[in-house]
Coordinates of N, CA, C and O in Angstrom, one line a residue:
A1 N 18.3 9.9 -11.9 CA 17.7 9.0 -12.8 C 17.0 9.7 -13.9 O 17.0 9.2 -15.0
M2 N 16.4 10.8 -13.6 CA 15.6 11.6 -14.6 C 16.6 12.1 -15.7 O 16.4 12.0 -16.9
L3 N 17.8 12.6 -15.3 CA 18.8 13.1 -16.2 C 19.3 12.0 -17.1 O 19.6 12.1 -18.3
D4 N 19.5 10.8 -16.4 CA 20.0 9.6 -17.2 C 18.9 9.2 -18.3 O 19.3 8.9 -19.4
A5 N 17.7 9.3 -17.9 CA 16.6 8.9 -18.9 C 16.6 10.0 -20.0 O 16.4 9.6 -21.2
Y6 N 16.8 11.2 -19.7 CA 16.8 12.3 -20.7 C 17.9 12.1 -21.7 O 17.8 12.3 -22.9
A7 N 19.1 11.7 -21.2 CA 20.3 11.5 -21.9 C 20.4 10.2 -22.7 O 21.3 10.1 -23.6
S8 N 19.6 9.2 -22.3 CA 19.8 7.9 -22.9 C 19.2 7.8 -24.3 O 18.0 8.1 -24.5
P9 N 20.0 7.4 -25.3 CA 19.5 7.2 -26.6 C 18.4 6.1 -26.7 O 17.6 6.1 -27.6
A10 N 18.5 5.2 -25.8 CA 17.5 4.1 -25.8 C 16.1 4.5 -25.3 O 15.2 3.8 -25.5
R11 N 16.0 5.7 -24.6 CA 14.8 6.1 -24.1 C 14.1 7.2 -24.9 O 14.0 8.4 -24.6
E12 N 13.7 6.8 -26.2 CA 13.1 7.8 -27.1 C 11.8 8.3 -26.6 O 11.4 9.4 -26.9
D13 N 11.2 7.6 -25.7 CA 9.9 8.0 -25.1 C 10.0 9.0 -24.0 O 9.1 9.6 -23.6
H14 N 11.2 9.3 -23.6 CA 11.5 10.2 -22.5 C 12.0 11.5 -23.0 O 13.2 11.7 -23.1
R15 N 11.1 12.4 -23.3 CA 11.5 13.7 -23.9 C 11.6 14.8 -22.8 O 10.8 14.7 -21.8
V16 N 12.5 15.7 -23.0 CA 12.7 16.8 -22.1 C 11.7 17.9 -22.4 O 11.6 18.4 -23.5
P17 N 10.8 18.2 -21.4 CA 9.9 19.4 -21.6 C 10.7 20.7 -21.8 O 11.8 20.8 -21.2
F18 N 10.2 21.6 -22.5 CA 10.9 22.9 -22.8 C 11.3 23.6 -21.5 O 12.4 24.1 -21.4
T19 N 10.5 23.6 -20.5 CA 10.8 24.3 -19.3 C 12.0 23.7 -18.6 O 12.9 24.3 -18.1
R20 N 12.1 22.3 -18.7 CA 13.3 21.7 -18.1 C 14.5 21.8 -19.0 O 15.6 22.0 -18.5
L21 N 14.3 21.9 -20.3 CA 15.4 22.1 -21.2 C 16.0 23.5 -20.9 O 17.2 23.6 -20.8
M22 N 15.2 24.5 -20.7 CA 15.7 25.8 -20.3 C 16.5 25.8 -19.1 O 17.5 26.4 -19.0
A23 N 16.0 25.1 -18.1 CA 16.7 25.0 -16.8 C 18.1 24.3 -17.0 O 19.1 24.8 -16.5
I24 N 18.1 23.3 -17.8 CA 19.4 22.6 -18.1 C 20.3 23.5 -18.8 O 21.5 23.6 -18.5
V25 N 19.8 24.2 -19.8 CA 20.7 25.2 -20.6 C 21.2 26.2 -19.7 O 22.4 26.5 -19.7
I26 N 20.4 26.8 -18.9 CA 20.9 27.9 -18.0 C 21.9 27.4 -17.0 O 22.9 28.0 -16.7
F27 N 21.6 26.2 -16.4 CA 22.4 25.7 -15.3 C 23.8 25.3 -15.9 O 24.8 25.5 -15.3
T28 N 23.8 24.7 -17.1 CA 25.0 24.2 -17.7 C 25.7 25.2 -18.6 O 26.9 25.0 -19.0
A29 N 25.0 26.3 -18.9 CA 25.5 27.3 -19.9 C 25.8 26.7 -21.3 O 26.6 27.1 -22.0
R30 N 25.0 25.6 -21.6 CA 25.1 24.9 -22.9 C 24.1 25.5 -23.8 O 23.1 24.9 -24.2
Y31 N 24.3 26.7 -24.3 CA 23.3 27.4 -25.1 C 23.2 26.8 -26.5 O 22.3 26.9 -27.2
D32 N 24.3 26.0 -26.9 CA 24.3 25.3 -28.1 C 23.1 24.3 -28.2 O 22.6 24.0 -29.3
L33 N 22.7 23.7 -27.0 CA 21.6 22.8 -27.0 C 20.3 23.4 -27.4 O 19.5 22.9 -28.2
L34 N 20.1 24.6 -27.0 CA 18.9 25.4 -27.3 C 19.0 25.9 -28.7 O 18.1 25.9 -29.5
D35 N 20.2 26.4 -29.1 CA 20.5 27.0 -30.4 C 20.1 26.0 -31.5 O 19.5 26.4 -32.5
R36 N 20.5 24.8 -31.4 CA 20.2 23.8 -32.4 C 18.7 23.7 -32.7 O 18.3 23.7 -33.9
H37 N 17.9 23.7 -31.7 CA 16.5 23.6 -31.9 C 15.9 24.9 -32.4 O 15.0 24.9 -33.2
M38 N 16.4 26.0 -31.9 CA 16.0 27.3 -32.4 C 16.3 27.5 -33.9 O 15.5 28.1 -34.6
R39 N 17.4 27.0 -34.3 CA 17.8 27.2 -35.8 C 16.8 26.4 -36.6 O 16.5 26.8 -37.8
E40 N 16.3 25.3 -36.2 CA 15.3 24.6 -36.9 C 14.0 25.4 -37.1 O 13.3 25.3 -38.1
A41 N 13.8 26.4 -36.2 CA 12.6 27.3 -36.3 C 13.0 28.6 -37.0 O 12.1 29.5 -37.1
G42 N 14.2 28.7 -37.5 CA 14.6 29.9 -38.3 C 15.1 31.0 -37.5 O 15.2 32.1 -37.9
C43 N 15.5 30.7 -36.2 CA 16.2 31.8 -35.4 C 17.3 31.1 -34.7 O 17.7 30.0 -35.0
G44 N 17.9 31.8 -33.7 CA 19.1 31.3 -33.0 C 19.3 32.0 -31.7 O 18.6 32.9 -31.3
V45 N 20.2 31.5 -31.0 CA 20.6 32.0 -29.7 C 21.9 32.8 -29.8 O 22.8 32.4 -30.4
V46 N 21.8 34.0 -29.2 CA 23.0 34.9 -29.3 C 23.3 35.2 -27.8 O 22.4 35.6 -27.0
T47 N 24.6 35.1 -27.5 CA 25.0 35.3 -26.1 C 26.2 36.2 -26.0 O 27.0 36.3 -27.0
G48 N 26.5 36.7 -24.9 CA 27.7 37.4 -24.6 C 28.0 38.6 -25.5 O 27.1 39.3 -25.9
R49 N 29.2 38.7 -26.0 CA 29.6 39.8 -26.9 C 28.9 39.7 -28.3 O 29.0 40.7 -29.0
E50 N 28.4 38.6 -28.6 CA 27.6 38.5 -29.9 C 26.5 39.5 -29.9 O 26.1 39.9 -31.0
L51 N 26.0 39.9 -28.7 CA 24.9 40.8 -28.7 C 25.3 42.2 -29.2 O 24.5 42.9 -29.8
E52 N 26.6 42.5 -29.2 CA 27.1 43.8 -29.7 C 26.9 43.7 -31.3 O 26.6 44.7 -31.9
T53 N 27.2 42.6 -31.9 CA 27.1 42.4 -33.3 C 25.6 42.6 -33.7 O 25.3 43.2 -34.7
V54 N 24.7 42.0 -32.9 CA 23.3 42.1 -33.2 C 22.9 43.6 -33.1 O 22.1 44.1 -33.9
E55 N 23.3 44.3 -32.0 CA 23.0 45.7 -31.9 C 23.5 46.5 -33.0 O 22.8 47.4 -33.5
L56 N 24.7 46.2 -33.5 CA 25.3 47.0 -34.6 C 24.4 46.8 -35.8 O 24.1 47.7 -36.5
G57 N 24.0 45.5 -36.1 CA 23.1 45.3 -37.3 C 21.8 46.0 -37.1 O 21.3 46.6 -38.1
N58 N 21.3 46.0 -35.9 CA 20.0 46.8 -35.7 C 20.2 48.3 -36.0 O 19.3 48.9 -36.6
L59 N 21.3 48.8 -35.5 CA 21.5 50.3 -35.7 C 21.8 50.6 -37.2 O 21.3 51.6 -37.7
E60 N 22.4 49.7 -37.9 CA 22.6 49.8 -39.3 C 21.3 49.9 -40.1 O 21.1 50.7 -41.0
Q61 N 20.4 49.0 -39.7 CA 19.1 48.9 -40.3 C 18.3 50.2 -40.0 O 17.7 50.8 -40.9
Q62 N 18.3 50.7 -38.8 CA 17.7 51.9 -38.4 C 18.2 53.1 -39.2 O 17.5 54.0 -39.7
K63 N 19.6 53.1 -39.4 CA 20.2 54.2 -40.1 C 19.7 54.2 -41.6 O 19.4 55.2 -42.2
R64 N 19.6 53.0 -42.2 CA 19.1 52.9 -43.6 C 17.7 53.4 -43.7 O 17.4 54.1 -44.6
E65 N 16.9 53.1 -42.7 CA 15.5 53.5 -42.7 C 15.4 55.0 -42.5 O 14.6 55.7 -43.2
I66 N 16.2 55.6 -41.7 CA 16.2 57.0 -41.5 C 16.7 57.7 -42.7 O 16.1 58.7 -43.2
E67 N 17.8 57.2 -43.4 CA 18.3 57.8 -44.6 C 17.3 57.8 -45.7 O 17.1 58.7 -46.5
K68 N 16.5 56.7 -45.8 CA 15.5 56.5 -46.8 C 14.4 57.6 -46.6 O 14.0 58.3 -47.5
R69 N 14.0 57.7 -45.3 CA 12.9 58.7 -45.0 C 13.4 60.1 -45.3 O 12.7 61.0 -45.8
M70 N 14.7 60.4 -45.0 CA 15.2 61.7 -45.3 C 15.2 62.0 -46.8 O 14.9 63.1 -47.2
R71 N 15.6 61.0 -47.6 CA 15.5 61.2 -49.1 C 14.1 61.5 -49.5 O 13.9 62.4 -50.4
E72 N 13.1 60.8 -49.0 CA 11.7 61.0 -49.3 C 11.3 62.4 -49.0 O 10.6 63.1 -49.8
L73 N 11.6 62.9 -47.8 CA 11.2 64.2 -47.3 C 11.9 65.3 -48.1 O 11.3 66.3 -48.4
R74 N 13.2 65.1 -48.5 CA 13.9 66.1 -49.3 C 13.1 66.4 -50.6 O 13.2 67.5 -51.2
K75 N 12.5 65.3 -51.2 CA 11.7 65.5 -52.4 C 10.4 66.3 -52.3 O 10.0 66.9 -53.2
T76 N 9.8 66.2 -51.1 CA 8.5 66.8 -50.9 C 8.4 67.9 -49.9 O 7.4 68.6 -49.9
A77 N 9.3 68.0 -49.0 CA 9.2 69.0 -47.9 C 9.4 70.4 -48.5 O 10.3 70.7 -49.3
P78 N 8.4 71.3 -48.1 CA 8.5 72.7 -48.6 C 9.6 73.5 -47.9 O 10.1 73.1 -46.8
T79 N 10.1 74.5 -48.5 CA 11.0 75.4 -47.9 C 10.3 76.2 -46.8 O 9.2 76.6 -46.9
L80 N 11.0 76.4 -45.6 CA 10.4 77.1 -44.5 C 10.3 78.6 -44.9 O 11.2 79.2 -45.5
R81 N 9.2 79.2 -44.4 CA 9.1 80.7 -44.6 C 9.9 81.4 -43.6 O 10.2 80.9 -42.5
R82 N 10.3 82.6 -43.9 CA 11.1 83.4 -43.0 C 10.1 84.0 -42.0 O 8.9 84.2 -42.3
G83 N 10.5 84.4 -40.9 CA 9.7 85.0 -39.8 C 9.0 86.3 -40.2 O 7.9 86.6 -39.8
D84 N 9.6 87.0 -41.2 CA 9.0 88.3 -41.6 C 8.0 88.2 -42.7 O 7.4 89.2 -43.2
E85 N 7.9 87.0 -43.2 CA 6.9 86.8 -44.3 C 5.5 86.4 -43.8 O 5.4 85.8 -42.7
A86 N 4.5 86.8 -44.4 CA 3.1 86.6 -44.0 C 2.6 85.3 -44.6 O 2.9 84.8 -45.6

């Protein structure tokens, strides 16, 4: 009865609490239900092999940051002294 009330377009007063929405999403693997709401907030749901794409993007960003820092250091880093110099 509760699921029927949640799914009924006529029952606008019967809203699904977030904790129950999460249970429904997990149980049914309907991540698109959650994704639709998350996108309204400016983010989204990533699952399965899409996580590899996210990781790749994260690594690319880290690489750019490291390369930027290396360029900065090359401009200012002094040359190392030799061991026999005082």
